[in-house]
Tab-separated table of C-alpha atoms and ligand atoms in Angstrom:
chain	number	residue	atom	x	y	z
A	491	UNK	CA	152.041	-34.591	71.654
A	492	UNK	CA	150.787	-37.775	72.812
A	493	UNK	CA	147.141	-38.710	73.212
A	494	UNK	CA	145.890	-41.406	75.283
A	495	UNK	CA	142.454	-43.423	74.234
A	496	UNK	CA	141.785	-40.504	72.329
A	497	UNK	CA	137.964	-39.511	72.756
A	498	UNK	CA	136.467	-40.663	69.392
A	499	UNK	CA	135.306	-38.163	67.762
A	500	UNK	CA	132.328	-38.089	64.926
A	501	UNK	CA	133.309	-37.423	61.543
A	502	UNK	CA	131.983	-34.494	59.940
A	503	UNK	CA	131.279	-34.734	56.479
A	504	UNK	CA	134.815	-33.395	55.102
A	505	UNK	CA	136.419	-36.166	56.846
A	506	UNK	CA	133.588	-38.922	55.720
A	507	UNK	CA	135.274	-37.179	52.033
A	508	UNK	CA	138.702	-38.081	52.881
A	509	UNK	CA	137.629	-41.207	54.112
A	510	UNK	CA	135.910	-42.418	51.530
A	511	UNK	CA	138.655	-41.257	49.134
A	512	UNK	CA	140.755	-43.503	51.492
A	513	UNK	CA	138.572	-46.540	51.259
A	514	UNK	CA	137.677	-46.144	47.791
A	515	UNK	CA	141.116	-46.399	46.094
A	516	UNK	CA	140.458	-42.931	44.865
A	517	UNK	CA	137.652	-44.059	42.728
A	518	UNK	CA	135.971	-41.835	44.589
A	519	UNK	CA	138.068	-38.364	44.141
A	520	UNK	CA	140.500	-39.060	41.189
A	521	UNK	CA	139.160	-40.521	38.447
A	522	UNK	CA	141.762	-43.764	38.936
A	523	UNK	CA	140.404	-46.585	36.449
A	524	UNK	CA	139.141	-49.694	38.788
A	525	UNK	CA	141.438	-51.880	37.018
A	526	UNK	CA	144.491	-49.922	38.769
A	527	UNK	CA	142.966	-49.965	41.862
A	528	UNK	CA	142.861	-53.800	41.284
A	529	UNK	CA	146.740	-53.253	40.511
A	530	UNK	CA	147.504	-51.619	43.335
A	531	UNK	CA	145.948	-54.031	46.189
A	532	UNK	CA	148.138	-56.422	44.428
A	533	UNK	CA	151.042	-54.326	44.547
A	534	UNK	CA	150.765	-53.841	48.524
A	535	UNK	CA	150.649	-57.008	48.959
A	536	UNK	CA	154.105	-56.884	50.023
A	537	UNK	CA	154.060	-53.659	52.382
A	538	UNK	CA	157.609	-53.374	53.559
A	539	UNK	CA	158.739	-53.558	49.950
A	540	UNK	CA	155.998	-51.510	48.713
A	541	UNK	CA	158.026	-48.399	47.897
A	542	UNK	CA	160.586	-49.887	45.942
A	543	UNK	CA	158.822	-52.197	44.241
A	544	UNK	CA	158.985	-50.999	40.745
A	545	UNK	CA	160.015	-54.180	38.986
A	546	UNK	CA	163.728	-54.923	39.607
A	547	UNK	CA	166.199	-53.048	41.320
A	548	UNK	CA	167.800	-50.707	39.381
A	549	UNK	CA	165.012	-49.582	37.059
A	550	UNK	CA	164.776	-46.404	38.303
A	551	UNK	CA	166.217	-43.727	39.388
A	552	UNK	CA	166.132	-40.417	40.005
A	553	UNK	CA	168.519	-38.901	37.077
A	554	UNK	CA	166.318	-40.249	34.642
A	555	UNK	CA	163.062	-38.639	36.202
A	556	UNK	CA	160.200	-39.642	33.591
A	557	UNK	CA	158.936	-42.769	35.895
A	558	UNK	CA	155.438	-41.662	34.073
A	559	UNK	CA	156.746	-44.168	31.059
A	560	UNK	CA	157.519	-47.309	33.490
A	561	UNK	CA	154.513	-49.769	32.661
A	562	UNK	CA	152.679	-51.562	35.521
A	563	UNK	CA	152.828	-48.262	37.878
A	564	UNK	CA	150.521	-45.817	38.775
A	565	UNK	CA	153.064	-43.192	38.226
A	566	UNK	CA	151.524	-41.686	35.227
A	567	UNK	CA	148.008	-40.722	37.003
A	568	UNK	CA	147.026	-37.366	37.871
A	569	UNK	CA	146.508	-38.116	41.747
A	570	UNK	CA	150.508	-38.446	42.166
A	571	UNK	CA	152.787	-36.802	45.334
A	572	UNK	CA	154.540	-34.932	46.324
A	573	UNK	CA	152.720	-32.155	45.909
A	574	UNK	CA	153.580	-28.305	46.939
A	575	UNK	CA	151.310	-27.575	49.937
A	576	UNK	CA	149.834	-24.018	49.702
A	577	UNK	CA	148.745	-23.347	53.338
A	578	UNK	CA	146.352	-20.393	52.186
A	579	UNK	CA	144.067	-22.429	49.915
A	580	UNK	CA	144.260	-25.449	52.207
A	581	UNK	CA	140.729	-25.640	53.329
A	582	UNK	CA	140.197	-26.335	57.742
A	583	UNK	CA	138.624	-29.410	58.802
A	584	UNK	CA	137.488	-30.858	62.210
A	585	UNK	CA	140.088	-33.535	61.645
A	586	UNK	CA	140.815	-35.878	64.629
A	587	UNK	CA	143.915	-36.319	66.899
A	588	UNK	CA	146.063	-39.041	65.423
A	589	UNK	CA	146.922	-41.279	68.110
A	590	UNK	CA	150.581	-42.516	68.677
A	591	UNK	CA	150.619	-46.004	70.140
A	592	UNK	CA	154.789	-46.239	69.460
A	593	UNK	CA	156.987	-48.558	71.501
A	594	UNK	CA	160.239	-48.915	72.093
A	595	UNK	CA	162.551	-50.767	69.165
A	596	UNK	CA	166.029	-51.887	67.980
A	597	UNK	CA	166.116	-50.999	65.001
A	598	UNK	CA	167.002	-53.074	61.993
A	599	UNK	CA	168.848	-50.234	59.501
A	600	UNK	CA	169.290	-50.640	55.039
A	601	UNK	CA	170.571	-48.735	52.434
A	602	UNK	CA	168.873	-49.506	49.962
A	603	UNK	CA	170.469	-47.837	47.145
A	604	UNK	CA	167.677	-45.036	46.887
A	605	UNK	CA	167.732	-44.210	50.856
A	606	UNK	CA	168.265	-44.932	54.503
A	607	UNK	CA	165.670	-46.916	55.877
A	608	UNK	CA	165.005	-48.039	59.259
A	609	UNK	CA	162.669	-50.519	60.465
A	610	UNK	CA	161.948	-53.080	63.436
A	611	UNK	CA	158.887	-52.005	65.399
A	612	UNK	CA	156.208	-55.139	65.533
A	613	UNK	CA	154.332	-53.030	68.174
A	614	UNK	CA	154.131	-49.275	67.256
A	615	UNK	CA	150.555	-48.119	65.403
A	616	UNK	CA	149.033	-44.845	64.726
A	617	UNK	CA	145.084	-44.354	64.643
A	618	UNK	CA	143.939	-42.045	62.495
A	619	UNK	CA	140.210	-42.289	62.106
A	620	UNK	CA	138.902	-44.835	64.224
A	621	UNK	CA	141.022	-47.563	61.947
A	622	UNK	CA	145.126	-48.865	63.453
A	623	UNK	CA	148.027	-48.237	60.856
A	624	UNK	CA	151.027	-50.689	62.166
A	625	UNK	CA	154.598	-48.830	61.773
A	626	UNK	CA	156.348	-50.005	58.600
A	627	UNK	CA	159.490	-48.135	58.094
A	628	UNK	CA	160.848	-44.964	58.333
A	629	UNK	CA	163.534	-43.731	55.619
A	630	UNK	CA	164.452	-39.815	54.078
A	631	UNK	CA	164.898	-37.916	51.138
A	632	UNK	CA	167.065	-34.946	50.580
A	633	UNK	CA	165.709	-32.403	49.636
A	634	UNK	CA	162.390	-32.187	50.709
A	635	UNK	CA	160.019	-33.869	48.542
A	636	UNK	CA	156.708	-31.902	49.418
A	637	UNK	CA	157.407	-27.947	49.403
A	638	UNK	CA	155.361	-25.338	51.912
A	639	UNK	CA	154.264	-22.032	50.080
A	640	UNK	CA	156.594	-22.982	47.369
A	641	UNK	CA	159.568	-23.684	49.988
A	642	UNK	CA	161.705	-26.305	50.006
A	643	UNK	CA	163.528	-28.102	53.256
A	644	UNK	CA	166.857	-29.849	53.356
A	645	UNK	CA	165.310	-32.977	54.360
A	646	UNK	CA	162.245	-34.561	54.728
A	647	UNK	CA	161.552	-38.165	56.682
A	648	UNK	CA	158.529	-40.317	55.903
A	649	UNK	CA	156.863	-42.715	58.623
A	650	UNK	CA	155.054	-45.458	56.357
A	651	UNK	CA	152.245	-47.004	58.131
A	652	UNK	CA	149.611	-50.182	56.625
A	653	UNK	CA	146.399	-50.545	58.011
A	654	UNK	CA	146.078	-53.289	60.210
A	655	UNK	CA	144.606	-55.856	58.301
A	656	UNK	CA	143.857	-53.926	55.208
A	657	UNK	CA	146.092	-52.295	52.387
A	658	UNK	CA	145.455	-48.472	53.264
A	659	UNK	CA	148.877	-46.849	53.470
A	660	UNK	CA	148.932	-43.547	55.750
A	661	UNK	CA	152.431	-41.742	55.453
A	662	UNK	CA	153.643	-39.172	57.529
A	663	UNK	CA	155.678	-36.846	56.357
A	664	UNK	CA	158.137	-34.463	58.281
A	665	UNK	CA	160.278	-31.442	57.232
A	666	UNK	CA	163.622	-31.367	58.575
A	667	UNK	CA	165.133	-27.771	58.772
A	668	UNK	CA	168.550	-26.898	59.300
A	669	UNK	CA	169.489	-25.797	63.100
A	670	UNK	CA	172.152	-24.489	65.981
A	671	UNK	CA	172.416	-27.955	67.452
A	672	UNK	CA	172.296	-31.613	65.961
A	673	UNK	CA	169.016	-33.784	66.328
A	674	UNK	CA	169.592	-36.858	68.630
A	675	UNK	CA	167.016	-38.711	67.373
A	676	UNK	CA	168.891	-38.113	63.685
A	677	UNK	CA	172.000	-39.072	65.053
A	678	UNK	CA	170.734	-42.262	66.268
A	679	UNK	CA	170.283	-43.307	62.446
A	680	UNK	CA	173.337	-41.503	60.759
A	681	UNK	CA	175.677	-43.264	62.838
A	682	UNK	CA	174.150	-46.831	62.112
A	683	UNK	CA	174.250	-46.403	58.749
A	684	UNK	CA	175.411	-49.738	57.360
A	685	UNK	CA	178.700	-49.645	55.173
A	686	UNK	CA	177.913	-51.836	52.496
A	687	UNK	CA	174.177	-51.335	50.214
A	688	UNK	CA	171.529	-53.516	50.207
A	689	UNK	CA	172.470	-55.272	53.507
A	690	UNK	CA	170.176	-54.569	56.350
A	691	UNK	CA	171.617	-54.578	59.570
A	692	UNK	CA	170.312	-55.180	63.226
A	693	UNK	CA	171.210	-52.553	65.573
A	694	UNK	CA	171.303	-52.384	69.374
A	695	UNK	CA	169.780	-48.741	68.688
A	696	UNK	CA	166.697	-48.765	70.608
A	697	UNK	CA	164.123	-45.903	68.916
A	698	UNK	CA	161.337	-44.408	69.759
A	699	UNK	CA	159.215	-42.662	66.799
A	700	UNK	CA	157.624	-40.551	69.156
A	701	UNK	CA	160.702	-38.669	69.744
A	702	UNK	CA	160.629	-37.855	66.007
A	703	UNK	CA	157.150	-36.010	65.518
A	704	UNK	CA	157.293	-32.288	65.828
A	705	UNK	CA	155.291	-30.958	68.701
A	706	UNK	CA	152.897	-28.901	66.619
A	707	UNK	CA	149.955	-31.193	66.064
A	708	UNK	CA	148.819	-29.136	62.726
A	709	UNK	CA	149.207	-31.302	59.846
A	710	UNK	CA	148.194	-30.949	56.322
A	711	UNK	CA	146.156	-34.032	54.854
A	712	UNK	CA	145.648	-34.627	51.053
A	713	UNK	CA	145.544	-38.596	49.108
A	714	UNK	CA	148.623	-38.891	46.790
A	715	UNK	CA	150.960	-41.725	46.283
A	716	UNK	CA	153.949	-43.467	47.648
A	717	UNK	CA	156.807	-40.793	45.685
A	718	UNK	CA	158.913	-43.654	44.350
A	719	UNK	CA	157.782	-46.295	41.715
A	720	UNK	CA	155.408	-47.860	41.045
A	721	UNK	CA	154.305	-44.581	42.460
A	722	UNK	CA	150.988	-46.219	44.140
A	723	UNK	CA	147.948	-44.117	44.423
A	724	UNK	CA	145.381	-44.162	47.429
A	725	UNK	CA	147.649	-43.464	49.947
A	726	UNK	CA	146.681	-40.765	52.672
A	727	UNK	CA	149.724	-38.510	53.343
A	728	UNK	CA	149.826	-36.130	56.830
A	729	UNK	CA	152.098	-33.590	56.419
A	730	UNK	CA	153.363	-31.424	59.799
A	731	UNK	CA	153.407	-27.899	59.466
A	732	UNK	CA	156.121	-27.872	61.962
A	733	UNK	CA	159.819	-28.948	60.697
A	734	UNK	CA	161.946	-31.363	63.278
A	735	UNK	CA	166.094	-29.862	63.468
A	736	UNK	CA	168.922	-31.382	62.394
A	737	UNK	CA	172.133	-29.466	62.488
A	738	UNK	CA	174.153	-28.610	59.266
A	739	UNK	CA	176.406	-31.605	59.654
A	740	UNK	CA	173.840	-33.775	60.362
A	741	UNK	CA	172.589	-32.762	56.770
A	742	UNK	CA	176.055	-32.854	55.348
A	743	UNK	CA	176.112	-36.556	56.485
A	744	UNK	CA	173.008	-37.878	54.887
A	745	UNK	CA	173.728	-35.661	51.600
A	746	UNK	CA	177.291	-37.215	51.426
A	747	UNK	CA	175.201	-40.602	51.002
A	748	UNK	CA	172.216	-39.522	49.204
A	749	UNK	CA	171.322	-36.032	47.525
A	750	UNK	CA	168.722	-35.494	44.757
A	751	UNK	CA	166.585	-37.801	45.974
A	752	UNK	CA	163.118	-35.977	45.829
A	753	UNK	CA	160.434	-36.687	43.378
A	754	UNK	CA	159.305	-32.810	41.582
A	755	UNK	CA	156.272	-31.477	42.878
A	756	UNK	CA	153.309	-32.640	40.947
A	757	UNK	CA	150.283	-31.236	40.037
A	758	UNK	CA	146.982	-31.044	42.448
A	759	UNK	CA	144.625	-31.549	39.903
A	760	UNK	CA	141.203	-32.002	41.339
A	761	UNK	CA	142.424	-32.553	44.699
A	762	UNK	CA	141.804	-30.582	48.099
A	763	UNK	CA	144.299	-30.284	50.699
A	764	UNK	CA	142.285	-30.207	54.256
A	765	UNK	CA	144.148	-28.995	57.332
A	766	UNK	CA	143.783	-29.189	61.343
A	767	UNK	CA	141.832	-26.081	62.688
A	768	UNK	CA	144.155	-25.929	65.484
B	1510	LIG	ZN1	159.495	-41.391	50.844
């Protein structure tokens, strides 16, 4: 699960692709105007808030789905997540280990009024080609956002990581399935959650990402966008093939807080979806 000073490995020309979609802003792979790319590095200019930023609080939600029509977001583009990941047509690639440099944290916990987010780390990074992403927050939506051969999980958790002096977002993305026995990792965050919205609160609750990725290292890798207005394009999503457990109350008490929070599956397009060979 863990790799230490991972060998660095050459890119073949599939991941020089995906990395150049990355760099590029999409220019590159989707057909996104440059002046939204201009938009966008704007946007991100405020990472942690970077996923709800659309506008003011409040202007969105997800009973009035049709986020295409807010102005100033990307969510109208045709390079949008989540997207329904169809392991069959997803095409291998020599893609590197991602390497897990997570520490330790007390974690600082919000409700936010769209989800349960938790946040703290100042240490924890990921590498994922040769380039750092710092830790920026972790949060979930229920159900599953992204679907796998057309199925859909009770949960799914993103891990939203910046690039260490850049604006590259990398976002992992976990399904969680319903099992015998509760998650303890999960439990950690459902019984922080703060009582009142919109008030973050500073926990004693020391966590340890590490102890959330699923041992399977085969991932899915495509560019999307964060799945939340303004729906920002560019970002590189990793998606494990392997769902984390949480038990059925554990799912009970998130969805007592927050259900119908997923984004619909939105159209590939011209996109490819590479995936580990392992
Ligand atoms: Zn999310």
């Amino acid at each position: 699960m863990k790799t230490n000073n991972t060998k660095v490995k050459r890119m073949n020309s599939l991941q020089l692709f995906l990395f150049a979609c990355m760099t590029a802003g999409m220019v590159a792979c989707g057909g996104v105007p440059e002046e939204e790319v201009a938009e966008e590095e704007q946007v991100l200019d405020e990472p942690v808030a970077a996923e709800e930023a659309a506008g003011e609080e409040g202007m969105w939600n997800y009973e009035n789905i049709n986020w295409e029509d807010i102005e100033n977001t990307d969510c109208a583009t045709n390079v949008q997540s989540p997207i329904n990941i169809e392991p069959d047509d997803a095409i291998p690639a020599q893609l590197g280990d991602i390497e897990y440099n997570y520490e330790p944290f007390a974690m600082t916990i919000v409700d936010n009024g769209h989800t349960i987010q938790a946040y703290g780390a100042e240490t924890s990074m990921i590498v994922v080609d040769e380039k750092e992403y710092k830790f920026m927050q972790l949060h979930f939506h229920a159900p599953s956002e992204h679907a796998y051969d057309g199925e859909y999980f009770p949960m799914e958790m993103h891990l939203v990581h910046q690039e260490v002096g850049g604006d590259d977002l990398v976002v992992l993305g976990i399904f969680i399935e319903e099992a015998e026995t509760a998650n303890p990792f999960i439990e950690k965050i459902l019984t922080e959650v703060p009582e009142e919205e919109g008030v973050p609160v500073e926990t004693a609750v020391d966590i340890t990402l590490s102890d959330y990725i699923p041992p399977s290292q085969k991932y899915y890798t495509y560019i999307g966008s964060l799945t939340t207005p303004p729906c920002t394009v560019g970002v590189t999503w990793i998606l494990f093939e392997e769902a984390i457990p949480a038990s059925a109350e554990q799912i009970a008490m998130y969805t007592e807080i927050y259900s119908n929070t997923a984004r619909p599956v939105q159209e590939l397009e011209n996109r490819r979806v590479f995936t580990t060979m392992q």
